[in-house]
Amino acid sequence: MRSLLRVVIVLAIISFAGSASAQKVQKIGHVDFAKLYAAIPGQDTIKAKYDKFQKELSDEFNKMQAEYTTKVDEFQKTEATLSNIVKQTKQKEIVDIQQRLEAFQQSASQSLQQKEGELTAPIITRAKKAISEVAKENGFTYIFNTTDGVLLFSENGDDIMPLVKKKLNLK
């Protein structure tokens, strides 16, 4: 509801600015980018590739977790009979495995985000290209995403940055 309100406000401002200048008719459109993205074929392939990659990472993490659990259990069972030097060595091994687990988790999370970006980029690019082409072919000045009010397309317009900087006394 808020995003729709935001879009309406932006549209009202643009409409008012357009009517005040009366230089060019402004044609504004909107699209639900999430629905458009979901409608483009290839989602099943992307999901399958992503899930496969996620499973590979998960399997590796589970192996590391099992190694950690085994070491901890083994240490707890034999701790009372170990000399101090052996005890310290085994504790260090456990801490090292724990640190590797944490590092792997962070790395896996980043890898998953990167993989998702790689897999979805072609569809996102295709959708944005289609939006731009449709906007140009049909004379739209602006196209907004109805979900979040983000501007998806804009015809070359006046850059008001110099005017705003002047207003703020910036160079």
Tab-separated table of N, CA and C in Angstrom:
chain	number	residue	atom	x	y	z
A	1	MET	N	0.830	-1.181	0.000
A	1	MET	CA	0.000	0.000	0.000
A	1	MET	C	0.875	1.245	0.000
A	2	ARG	N	1.950	1.212	0.805
A	2	ARG	CA	2.845	2.363	0.856
A	2	ARG	C	3.532	2.595	-0.478
A	3	SER	N	3.965	1.476	-1.118
A	3	SER	CA	4.653	1.633	-2.389
A	3	SER	C	3.710	2.194	-3.449
A	4	LEU	N	2.446	1.791	-3.416
A	4	LEU	CA	1.478	2.325	-4.360
A	4	LEU	C	1.275	3.808	-4.106
A	5	LEU	N	1.207	4.205	-2.841
A	5	LEU	CA	1.074	5.613	-2.478
A	5	LEU	C	2.293	6.392	-2.975
A	6	ARG	N	3.475	5.803	-2.803
A	6	ARG	CA	4.695	6.458	-3.254
A	6	ARG	C	4.667	6.666	-4.772
A	7	VAL	N	4.216	5.643	-5.498
A	7	VAL	CA	4.129	5.751	-6.956
A	7	VAL	C	3.140	6.842	-7.343
A	8	VAL	N	2.001	6.894	-6.675
A	8	VAL	CA	0.993	7.907	-6.972
A	8	VAL	C	1.546	9.311	-6.721
A	9	ILE	N	2.266	9.484	-5.619
A	9	ILE	CA	2.849	10.796	-5.310
A	9	ILE	C	3.865	11.194	-6.372
A	10	VAL	N	4.739	10.249	-6.730
A	10	VAL	CA	5.744	10.542	-7.755
A	10	VAL	C	5.064	10.887	-9.073
A	11	LEU	N	4.033	10.129	-9.411
A	11	LEU	CA	3.312	10.401	-10.660
A	11	LEU	C	2.652	11.770	-10.626
A	12	ALA	N	2.093	12.134	-9.470
A	12	ALA	CA	1.454	13.447	-9.333
A	12	ALA	C	2.475	14.564	-9.500
A	13	ILE	N	3.637	14.396	-8.898
A	13	ILE	CA	4.691	15.407	-9.019
A	13	ILE	C	5.140	15.536	-10.468
A	14	ILE	N	5.344	14.401	-11.101
A	14	ILE	CA	5.785	14.429	-12.499
A	14	ILE	C	4.705	15.036	-13.376
A	15	SER	N	3.453	14.683	-13.121
A	15	SER	CA	2.354	15.247	-13.910
A	15	SER	C	2.269	16.757	-13.729
A	16	PHE	N	2.401	17.210	-12.480
A	16	PHE	CA	2.350	18.640	-12.197
A	16	PHE	C	3.509	19.362	-12.881
A	17	ALA	N	4.704	18.781	-12.781
A	17	ALA	CA	5.867	19.396	-13.415
A	17	ALA	C	5.682	19.434	-14.931
A	18	GLY	N	5.113	18.363	-15.461
A	18	GLY	CA	4.896	18.307	-16.898
A	18	GLY	C	3.867	19.320	-17.360
A	19	SER	N	2.802	19.506	-16.588
A	19	SER	CA	1.775	20.457	-17.004
A	19	SER	C	2.258	21.891	-16.838
A	20	ALA	N	3.141	22.106	-15.867
A	20	ALA	CA	3.662	23.455	-15.654
A	20	ALA	C	4.563	23.865	-16.807
A	21	SER	N	5.364	22.935	-17.288
A	21	SER	CA	6.280	23.301	-18.365
A	21	SER	C	5.611	23.207	-19.729
A	22	ALA	N	4.660	22.318	-19.882
A	22	ALA	CA	3.884	22.134	-21.117
A	22	ALA	C	4.769	22.010	-22.339
A	23	GLN	N	5.995	21.566	-22.152
A	23	GLN	CA	6.903	21.413	-23.283
A	23	GLN	C	6.619	20.117	-24.041
A	24	LYS	N	6.384	19.067	-23.287
A	24	LYS	CA	6.249	17.762	-23.891
A	24	LYS	C	5.255	16.954	-23.063
A	25	VAL	N	4.424	16.196	-23.728
A	25	VAL	CA	3.468	15.355	-23.017
A	25	VAL	C	4.235	14.207	-22.372
A	26	GLN	N	3.980	14.012	-21.097
A	26	GLN	CA	4.639	12.952	-20.353
A	26	GLN	C	3.705	11.760	-20.277
A	27	LYS	N	4.186	10.629	-20.719
A	27	LYS	CA	3.386	9.415	-20.666
A	27	LYS	C	4.057	8.483	-19.652
A	28	ILE	N	3.295	8.107	-18.626
A	28	ILE	CA	3.846	7.322	-17.525
A	28	ILE	C	3.173	5.955	-17.496
A	29	GLY	N	3.994	4.934	-17.275
A	29	GLY	CA	3.459	3.578	-17.181
A	29	GLY	C	4.024	2.859	-15.980
A	30	HIS	N	3.505	1.683	-15.728
A	30	HIS	CA	4.009	0.881	-14.617
A	30	HIS	C	3.929	-0.593	-14.978
A	31	VAL	N	4.751	-1.377	-14.280
A	31	VAL	CA	4.762	-2.821	-14.472
A	31	VAL	C	5.157	-3.458	-13.143
A	32	ASP	N	4.580	-4.610	-12.855
A	32	ASP	CA	4.984	-5.368	-11.673
A	32	ASP	C	6.152	-6.244	-12.109
A	33	PHE	N	7.360	-5.786	-11.802
A	33	PHE	CA	8.558	-6.456	-12.291
A	33	PHE	C	8.666	-7.883	-11.763
A	34	ALA	N	8.266	-8.113	-10.527
A	34	ALA	CA	8.339	-9.462	-9.948
A	34	ALA	C	7.444	-10.433	-10.725
A	35	LYS	N	6.256	-9.998	-11.065
A	35	LYS	CA	5.351	-10.861	-11.839
A	35	LYS	C	5.895	-11.083	-13.244
A	36	LEU	N	6.430	-10.028	-13.846
A	36	LEU	CA	7.019	-10.154	-15.175
A	36	LEU	C	8.172	-11.149	-15.141
A	37	TYR	N	9.058	-10.987	-14.167
A	37	TYR	CA	10.212	-11.881	-14.020
A	37	TYR	C	9.742	-13.334	-13.873
A	38	ALA	N	8.736	-13.553	-13.032
A	38	ALA	CA	8.240	-14.907	-12.789
A	38	ALA	C	7.605	-15.525	-14.035
A	39	ALA	N	7.091	-14.682	-14.922
A	39	ALA	CA	6.413	-15.172	-16.118
A	39	ALA	C	7.382	-15.567	-17.233
A	40	ILE	N	8.613	-15.115	-17.148
A	40	ILE	CA	9.587	-15.416	-18.204
A	40	ILE	C	10.058	-16.863	-18.056
A	41	PRO	N	10.033	-17.629	-19.135
A	41	PRO	CA	10.450	-19.042	-19.071
A	41	PRO	C	11.908	-19.175	-18.614
A	42	GLY	N	12.183	-20.289	-17.972
A	42	GLY	CA	13.550	-20.571	-17.535
A	42	GLY	C	13.700	-20.618	-16.028
A	43	GLN	N	12.620	-20.326	-15.310
A	43	GLN	CA	12.682	-20.320	-13.848
A	43	GLN	C	13.019	-21.701	-13.288
A	44	ASP	N	12.455	-22.743	-13.888
A	44	ASP	CA	12.701	-24.103	-13.404
A	44	ASP	C	14.174	-24.476	-13.527
A	45	THR	N	14.770	-24.104	-14.641
A	45	THR	CA	16.187	-24.397	-14.857
A	45	THR	C	17.053	-23.658	-13.850
A	46	ILE	N	16.723	-22.387	-13.625
A	46	ILE	CA	17.479	-21.584	-12.656
A	46	ILE	C	17.360	-22.190	-11.265
A	47	LYS	N	16.142	-22.541	-10.882
A	47	LYS	CA	15.923	-23.123	-9.551
A	47	LYS	C	16.676	-24.441	-9.408
A	48	ALA	N	16.646	-25.273	-10.434
A	48	ALA	CA	17.337	-26.572	-10.376
A	48	ALA	C	18.849	-26.380	-10.227
A	49	LYS	N	19.413	-25.451	-10.987
A	49	LYS	CA	20.856	-25.196	-10.902
A	49	LYS	C	21.227	-24.609	-9.535
A	50	TYR	N	20.391	-23.700	-9.051
A	50	TYR	CA	20.646	-23.086	-7.752
A	50	TYR	C	20.546	-24.135	-6.644
A	51	ASP	N	19.497	-24.956	-6.683
A	51	ASP	CA	19.311	-25.990	-5.670
A	51	ASP	C	20.455	-27.000	-5.675
A	52	LYS	N	20.937	-27.355	-6.863
A	52	LYS	CA	22.063	-28.292	-6.970
A	52	LYS	C	23.309	-27.687	-6.314
A	53	PHE	N	23.569	-26.441	-6.620
A	53	PHE	CA	24.733	-25.759	-6.035
A	53	PHE	C	24.589	-25.659	-4.519
A	54	GLN	N	23.397	-25.313	-4.075
A	54	GLN	CA	23.130	-25.193	-2.638
A	54	GLN	C	23.317	-26.544	-1.939
A	55	LYS	N	22.892	-27.631	-2.577
A	55	LYS	CA	23.040	-28.964	-2.001
A	55	LYS	C	24.517	-29.341	-1.893
A	56	GLU	N	25.303	-29.004	-2.912
A	56	GLU	CA	26.742	-29.293	-2.867
A	56	GLU	C	27.381	-28.596	-1.664
A	57	LEU	N	27.033	-27.332	-1.480
A	57	LEU	CA	27.584	-26.586	-0.343
A	57	LEU	C	27.092	-27.164	0.981
A	58	SER	N	25.834	-27.509	1.011
A	58	SER	CA	25.244	-28.070	2.231
A	58	SER	C	25.887	-29.414	2.586
A	59	ASP	N	26.108	-30.247	1.586
A	59	ASP	CA	26.753	-31.546	1.820
A	59	ASP	C	28.162	-31.360	2.384
A	60	GLU	N	28.879	-30.418	1.815
A	60	GLU	CA	30.248	-30.157	2.299
A	60	GLU	C	30.212	-29.636	3.731
A	61	PHE	N	29.275	-28.754	4.023
A	61	PHE	CA	29.143	-28.227	5.382
A	61	PHE	C	28.796	-29.356	6.361
A	62	ASN	N	27.897	-30.246	5.948
A	62	ASN	CA	27.508	-31.359	6.811
A	62	ASN	C	28.690	-32.285	7.112
A	63	LYS	N	29.555	-32.495	6.123
A	63	LYS	CA	30.762	-33.293	6.357
A	63	LYS	C	31.648	-32.627	7.400
A	64	MET	N	31.837	-31.330	7.238
A	64	MET	CA	32.668	-30.587	8.188
A	64	MET	C	32.036	-30.603	9.581
A	65	GLN	N	30.730	-30.463	9.634
A	65	GLN	CA	30.004	-30.484	10.909
A	65	GLN	C	30.159	-31.848	11.584
A	66	ALA	N	30.087	-32.918	10.794
A	66	ALA	CA	30.244	-34.273	11.347
A	66	ALA	C	31.658	-34.460	11.902
A	67	GLU	N	32.637	-33.948	11.182
A	67	GLU	CA	34.019	-34.036	11.663
A	67	GLU	C	34.163	-33.297	12.995
A	68	TYR	N	33.562	-32.128	13.068
A	68	TYR	CA	33.612	-31.332	14.296
A	68	TYR	C	32.953	-32.086	15.459
A	69	THR	N	31.772	-32.614	15.209
A	69	THR	CA	31.034	-33.340	16.250
A	69	THR	C	31.819	-34.562	16.720
A	70	THR	N	32.418	-35.275	15.773
A	70	THR	CA	33.224	-36.451	16.120
A	70	THR	C	34.398	-36.060	17.008
A	71	LYS	N	35.084	-35.007	16.634
A	71	LYS	CA	36.247	-34.555	17.418
A	71	LYS	C	35.823	-34.129	18.828
A	72	VAL	N	34.710	-33.400	18.922
A	72	VAL	CA	34.235	-32.943	20.230
A	72	VAL	C	33.839	-34.146	21.096
A	73	ASP	N	33.086	-35.085	20.510
A	73	ASP	CA	32.666	-36.275	21.260
A	73	ASP	C	33.876	-37.081	21.730
A	74	GLU	N	34.810	-37.278	20.824
A	74	GLU	CA	36.033	-38.032	21.143
A	74	GLU	C	36.805	-37.346	22.275
A	75	PHE	N	36.901	-36.035	22.182
A	75	PHE	CA	37.619	-35.278	23.213
A	75	PHE	C	36.924	-35.402	24.566
A	76	GLN	N	35.613	-35.258	24.573
A	76	GLN	CA	34.867	-35.328	25.829
A	76	GLN	C	34.976	-36.709	26.488
A	77	LYS	N	35.033	-37.753	25.678
A	77	LYS	CA	35.137	-39.106	26.219
A	77	LYS	C	36.510	-39.386	26.820
A	78	THR	N	37.546	-38.793	26.212
A	78	THR	CA	38.915	-39.119	26.644
A	78	THR	C	39.593	-38.002	27.429
A	79	GLU	N	38.918	-36.917	27.632
A	79	GLU	CA	39.525	-35.741	28.259
A	79	GLU	C	40.175	-36.063	29.606
A	80	ALA	N	39.529	-36.817	30.420
A	80	ALA	CA	40.028	-37.108	31.774
A	80	ALA	C	41.331	-37.895	31.744
A	81	THR	N	41.563	-38.655	30.691
A	81	THR	CA	42.764	-39.505	30.631
A	81	THR	C	43.910	-38.866	29.852
A	82	LEU	N	43.689	-37.701	29.259
A	82	LEU	CA	44.700	-37.068	28.405
A	82	LEU	C	45.664	-36.206	29.226
A	83	SER	N	46.900	-36.190	28.752
A	83	SER	CA	47.870	-35.278	29.370
A	83	SER	C	47.539	-33.855	28.931
A	84	ASN	N	48.076	-32.876	29.622
A	84	ASN	CA	47.792	-31.470	29.302
A	84	ASN	C	48.187	-31.113	27.874
A	85	ILE	N	49.327	-31.584	27.414
A	85	ILE	CA	49.791	-31.233	26.062
A	85	ILE	C	48.875	-31.833	24.999
A	86	VAL	N	48.442	-33.073	25.195
A	86	VAL	CA	47.528	-33.716	24.243
A	86	VAL	C	46.167	-33.034	24.305
A	87	LYS	N	45.731	-32.695	25.520
A	87	LYS	CA	44.455	-32.004	25.712
A	87	LYS	C	44.461	-30.671	24.949
A	88	GLN	N	45.536	-29.902	25.087
A	88	GLN	CA	45.653	-28.608	24.405
A	88	GLN	C	45.668	-28.789	22.895
A	89	THR	N	46.358	-29.813	22.426
A	89	THR	CA	46.428	-30.082	20.988
A	89	THR	C	45.040	-30.414	20.442
A	90	LYS	N	44.323	-31.260	21.146
A	90	LYS	CA	42.972	-31.642	20.698
A	90	LYS	C	42.013	-30.445	20.763
A	91	GLN	N	42.137	-29.613	21.783
A	91	GLN	CA	41.302	-28.409	21.879
A	91	GLN	C	41.592	-27.473	20.719
A	92	LYS	N	42.855	-27.354	20.374
A	92	LYS	CA	43.238	-26.503	19.235
A	92	LYS	C	42.651	-27.054	17.938
A	93	GLU	N	42.692	-28.365	17.776
A	93	GLU	CA	42.097	-28.986	16.587
A	93	GLU	C	40.603	-28.655	16.498
A	94	ILE	N	39.930	-28.751	17.625
A	94	ILE	CA	38.488	-28.465	17.661
A	94	ILE	C	38.217	-27.001	17.322
A	95	VAL	N	39.006	-26.104	17.886
A	95	VAL	CA	38.840	-24.680	17.595
A	95	VAL	C	39.120	-24.407	16.118
A	96	ASP	N	40.139	-25.048	15.556
A	96	ASP	CA	40.460	-24.867	14.134
A	96	ASP	C	39.305	-25.323	13.239
A	97	ILE	N	38.733	-26.469	13.570
A	97	ILE	CA	37.599	-26.966	12.778
A	97	ILE	C	36.416	-26.009	12.900
A	98	GLN	N	36.181	-25.525	14.100
A	98	GLN	CA	35.079	-24.585	14.316
A	98	GLN	C	35.283	-23.315	13.484
A	99	GLN	N	36.512	-22.815	13.441
A	99	GLN	CA	36.809	-21.618	12.644
A	99	GLN	C	36.632	-21.894	11.155
A	100	ARG	N	37.032	-23.085	10.717
A	100	ARG	CA	36.837	-23.446	9.310
A	100	ARG	C	35.348	-23.537	8.972
A	101	LEU	N	34.558	-24.064	9.916
A	101	LEU	CA	33.110	-24.131	9.718
A	101	LEU	C	32.514	-22.738	9.539
A	102	GLU	N	32.910	-21.814	10.408
A	102	GLU	CA	32.402	-20.445	10.330
A	102	GLU	C	32.826	-19.771	9.026
A	103	ALA	N	34.087	-19.969	8.649
A	103	ALA	CA	34.588	-19.382	7.404
A	103	ALA	C	33.856	-19.974	6.201
A	104	PHE	N	33.621	-21.268	6.255
A	104	PHE	CA	32.913	-21.923	5.155
A	104	PHE	C	31.485	-21.398	5.042
A	105	GLN	N	30.822	-21.215	6.191
A	105	GLN	CA	29.453	-20.687	6.178
A	105	GLN	C	29.401	-19.322	5.505
A	106	GLN	N	30.335	-18.444	5.861
A	106	GLN	CA	30.359	-17.107	5.254
A	106	GLN	C	30.639	-17.192	3.762
A	107	SER	N	31.614	-18.007	3.412
A	107	SER	CA	31.977	-18.165	2.004
A	107	SER	C	30.822	-18.767	1.206
A	108	ALA	N	30.153	-19.754	1.791
A	108	ALA	CA	29.028	-20.402	1.109
A	108	ALA	C	27.884	-19.413	0.892
A	109	SER	N	27.629	-18.592	1.882
A	109	SER	CA	26.569	-17.586	1.758
A	109	SER	C	26.876	-16.623	0.613
A	110	GLN	N	28.112	-16.170	0.549
A	110	GLN	CA	28.511	-15.269	-0.538
A	110	GLN	C	28.438	-15.975	-1.890
A	111	SER	N	28.861	-17.225	-1.911
A	111	SER	CA	28.822	-17.995	-3.162
A	111	SER	C	27.391	-18.191	-3.647
A	112	LEU	N	26.479	-18.433	-2.708
A	112	LEU	CA	25.073	-18.596	-3.089
A	112	LEU	C	24.506	-17.310	-3.674
A	113	GLN	N	24.833	-16.182	-3.061
A	113	GLN	CA	24.357	-14.898	-3.590
A	113	GLN	C	24.923	-14.655	-4.981
A	114	GLN	N	26.207	-14.948	-5.151
A	114	GLN	CA	26.846	-14.751	-6.444
A	114	GLN	C	26.222	-15.671	-7.492
A	115	LYS	N	25.985	-16.914	-7.125
A	115	LYS	CA	25.388	-17.878	-8.050
A	115	LYS	C	23.986	-17.435	-8.458
A	116	GLU	N	23.210	-16.955	-7.485
A	116	GLU	CA	21.866	-16.469	-7.786
A	116	GLU	C	21.942	-15.310	-8.781
A	117	GLY	N	22.885	-14.407	-8.562
A	117	GLY	CA	23.063	-13.282	-9.483
A	117	GLY	C	23.427	-13.743	-10.884
A	118	GLU	N	24.346	-14.708	-10.967
A	118	GLU	CA	24.762	-15.246	-12.271
A	118	GLU	C	23.584	-15.884	-12.999
A	119	LEU	N	22.786	-16.638	-12.251
A	119	LEU	CA	21.690	-17.376	-12.872
A	119	LEU	C	20.525	-16.477	-13.272
A	120	THR	N	20.251	-15.456	-12.484
A	120	THR	CA	19.089	-14.602	-12.756
A	120	THR	C	19.403	-13.422	-13.683
A	121	ALA	N	20.667	-13.067	-13.814
A	121	ALA	CA	21.047	-11.894	-14.619
A	121	ALA	C	20.501	-11.926	-16.045
A	122	PRO	N	20.586	-13.040	-16.761
A	122	PRO	CA	20.069	-13.030	-18.146
A	122	PRO	C	18.565	-12.730	-18.223
A	123	ILE	N	17.789	-13.262	-17.284
A	123	ILE	CA	16.344	-13.013	-17.309
A	123	ILE	C	16.049	-11.572	-16.927
A	124	ILE	N	16.754	-11.054	-15.931
A	124	ILE	CA	16.557	-9.657	-15.526
A	124	ILE	C	16.916	-8.720	-16.674
A	125	THR	N	18.035	-8.990	-17.328
A	125	THR	CA	18.463	-8.168	-18.467
A	125	THR	C	17.426	-8.225	-19.587
A	126	ARG	N	16.929	-9.418	-19.855
A	126	ARG	CA	15.915	-9.589	-20.908
A	126	ARG	C	14.646	-8.812	-20.579
A	127	ALA	N	14.209	-8.871	-19.322
A	127	ALA	CA	12.995	-8.164	-18.904
A	127	ALA	C	13.194	-6.650	-19.006
A	128	LYS	N	14.330	-6.154	-18.521
A	128	LYS	CA	14.590	-4.709	-18.570
A	128	LYS	C	14.688	-4.214	-20.011
A	129	LYS	N	15.297	-5.012	-20.868
A	129	LYS	CA	15.410	-4.643	-22.274
A	129	LYS	C	14.018	-4.561	-22.916
A	130	ALA	N	13.176	-5.533	-22.598
A	130	ALA	CA	11.809	-5.530	-23.136
A	130	ALA	C	11.023	-4.322	-22.630
A	131	ILE	N	11.180	-3.985	-21.362
A	131	ILE	CA	10.501	-2.810	-20.795
A	131	ILE	C	10.948	-1.555	-21.524
A	132	SER	N	12.245	-1.404	-21.727
A	132	SER	CA	12.765	-0.224	-22.430
A	132	SER	C	12.245	-0.149	-23.860
A	133	GLU	N	12.246	-1.268	-24.544
A	133	GLU	CA	11.777	-1.285	-25.932
A	133	GLU	C	10.292	-0.926	-26.022
A	134	VAL	N	9.486	-1.524	-25.136
A	134	VAL	CA	8.053	-1.232	-25.132
A	134	VAL	C	7.818	0.243	-24.799
A	135	ALA	N	8.569	0.758	-23.832
A	135	ALA	CA	8.418	2.162	-23.440
A	135	ALA	C	8.739	3.085	-24.606
A	136	LYS	N	9.827	2.820	-25.290
A	136	LYS	CA	10.214	3.661	-26.428
A	136	LYS	C	9.216	3.535	-27.571
A	137	GLU	N	8.809	2.312	-27.883
A	137	GLU	CA	7.879	2.083	-28.987
A	137	GLU	C	6.520	2.754	-28.747
A	138	ASN	N	6.143	2.869	-27.482
A	138	ASN	CA	4.822	3.407	-27.155
A	138	ASN	C	4.869	4.813	-26.574
A	139	GLY	N	6.016	5.462	-26.643
A	139	GLY	CA	6.137	6.859	-26.243
A	139	GLY	C	6.057	7.130	-24.750
A	140	PHE	N	6.409	6.160	-23.924
A	140	PHE	CA	6.409	6.392	-22.480
A	140	PHE	C	7.644	7.173	-22.066
A	141	THR	N	7.461	8.097	-21.151
A	141	THR	CA	8.571	8.876	-20.612
A	141	THR	C	9.161	8.169	-19.404
A	142	TYR	N	8.292	7.597	-18.570
A	142	TYR	CA	8.720	6.902	-17.360
A	142	TYR	C	7.951	5.593	-17.207
A	143	ILE	N	8.656	4.569	-16.720
A	143	ILE	CA	8.023	3.311	-16.350
A	143	ILE	C	8.478	2.996	-14.924
A	144	PHE	N	7.510	2.774	-14.029
A	144	PHE	CA	7.796	2.471	-12.629
A	144	PHE	C	7.456	1.019	-12.317
A	145	ASN	N	8.166	0.473	-11.355
A	145	ASN	CA	7.835	-0.838	-10.822
A	145	ASN	C	6.737	-0.634	-9.782
A	146	THR	N	5.596	-1.252	-9.981
A	146	THR	CA	4.479	-1.036	-9.068
A	146	THR	C	4.729	-1.618	-7.677
A	147	THR	N	5.638	-2.576	-7.573
A	147	THR	CA	5.909	-3.207	-6.283
A	147	THR	C	6.602	-2.266	-5.313
A	148	ASP	N	7.610	-1.551	-5.791
A	148	ASP	CA	8.395	-0.714	-4.879
A	148	ASP	C	8.584	0.722	-5.362
A	149	GLY	N	7.992	1.081	-6.463
A	149	GLY	CA	8.071	2.452	-6.944
A	149	GLY	C	9.387	2.817	-7.604
A	150	VAL	N	10.245	1.839	-7.845
A	150	VAL	CA	11.539	2.098	-8.461
A	150	VAL	C	11.338	2.429	-9.940
A	151	LEU	N	12.083	3.402	-10.398
A	151	LEU	CA	12.029	3.807	-11.796
A	151	LEU	C	12.773	2.765	-12.633
A	152	LEU	N	12.075	2.133	-13.568
A	152	LEU	CA	12.670	1.103	-14.420
A	152	LEU	C	13.130	1.670	-15.762
A	153	PHE	N	12.490	2.751	-16.194
A	153	PHE	CA	12.830	3.353	-17.480
A	153	PHE	C	12.537	4.838	-17.404
A	154	SER	N	13.421	5.613	-18.009
A	154	SER	CA	13.134	7.036	-18.164
A	154	SER	C	13.755	7.511	-19.466
A	155	GLU	N	12.980	8.295	-20.168
A	155	GLU	CA	13.460	8.915	-21.399
A	155	GLU	C	14.458	9.982	-20.987
A	156	ASN	N	15.395	10.272	-21.853
A	156	ASN	CA	16.358	11.322	-21.506
A	156	ASN	C	15.604	12.589	-21.135
A	157	GLY	N	15.889	13.066	-19.965
A	157	GLY	CA	15.228	14.267	-19.477
A	157	GLY	C	16.271	15.266	-19.006
A	158	ASP	N	15.798	16.293	-18.365
A	158	ASP	CA	16.710	17.318	-17.858
A	158	ASP	C	17.316	16.856	-16.540
A	159	ASP	N	18.642	16.913	-16.465
A	159	ASP	CA	19.341	16.607	-15.217
A	159	ASP	C	19.330	17.874	-14.380
A	160	ILE	N	18.666	17.809	-13.250
A	160	ILE	CA	18.538	18.998	-12.414
A	160	ILE	C	19.626	19.085	-11.338
A	161	MET	N	20.640	18.223	-11.419
A	161	MET	CA	21.705	18.229	-10.421
A	161	MET	C	22.350	19.606	-10.275
A	162	PRO	N	22.713	20.300	-11.358
A	162	PRO	CA	23.311	21.634	-11.191
A	162	PRO	C	22.383	22.614	-10.454
A	163	LEU	N	21.092	22.522	-10.728
A	163	LEU	CA	20.143	23.420	-10.064
A	163	LEU	C	20.034	23.106	-8.570
A	164	VAL	N	20.026	21.826	-8.240
A	164	VAL	CA	19.932	21.419	-6.835
A	164	VAL	C	21.209	21.813	-6.091
A	165	LYS	N	22.359	21.607	-6.733
A	165	LYS	CA	23.631	21.991	-6.103
A	165	LYS	C	23.663	23.496	-5.849
A	166	LYS	N	23.164	24.254	-6.818
A	166	LYS	CA	23.129	25.706	-6.660
A	166	LYS	C	22.225	26.075	-5.485
A	167	LYS	N	21.094	25.421	-5.394
A	167	LYS	CA	20.144	25.684	-4.316
A	167	LYS	C	20.768	25.392	-2.948
A	168	LEU	N	21.620	24.364	-2.908
A	168	LEU	CA	22.277	23.968	-1.659
A	168	LEU	C	23.634	24.647	-1.466
A	169	ASN	N	23.966	25.562	-2.376
A	169	ASN	CA	25.254	26.261	-2.333
A	169	ASN	C	26.437	25.291	-2.367
A	170	LEU	N	26.350	24.303	-3.255
A	170	LEU	CA	27.421	23.316	-3.432
A	170	LEU	C	28.103	23.558	-4.766
A	171	LYS	N	29.337	23.148	-4.830
A	171	LYS	CA	30.055	23.276	-6.110
A	171	LYS	C	29.997	22.011	-6.892
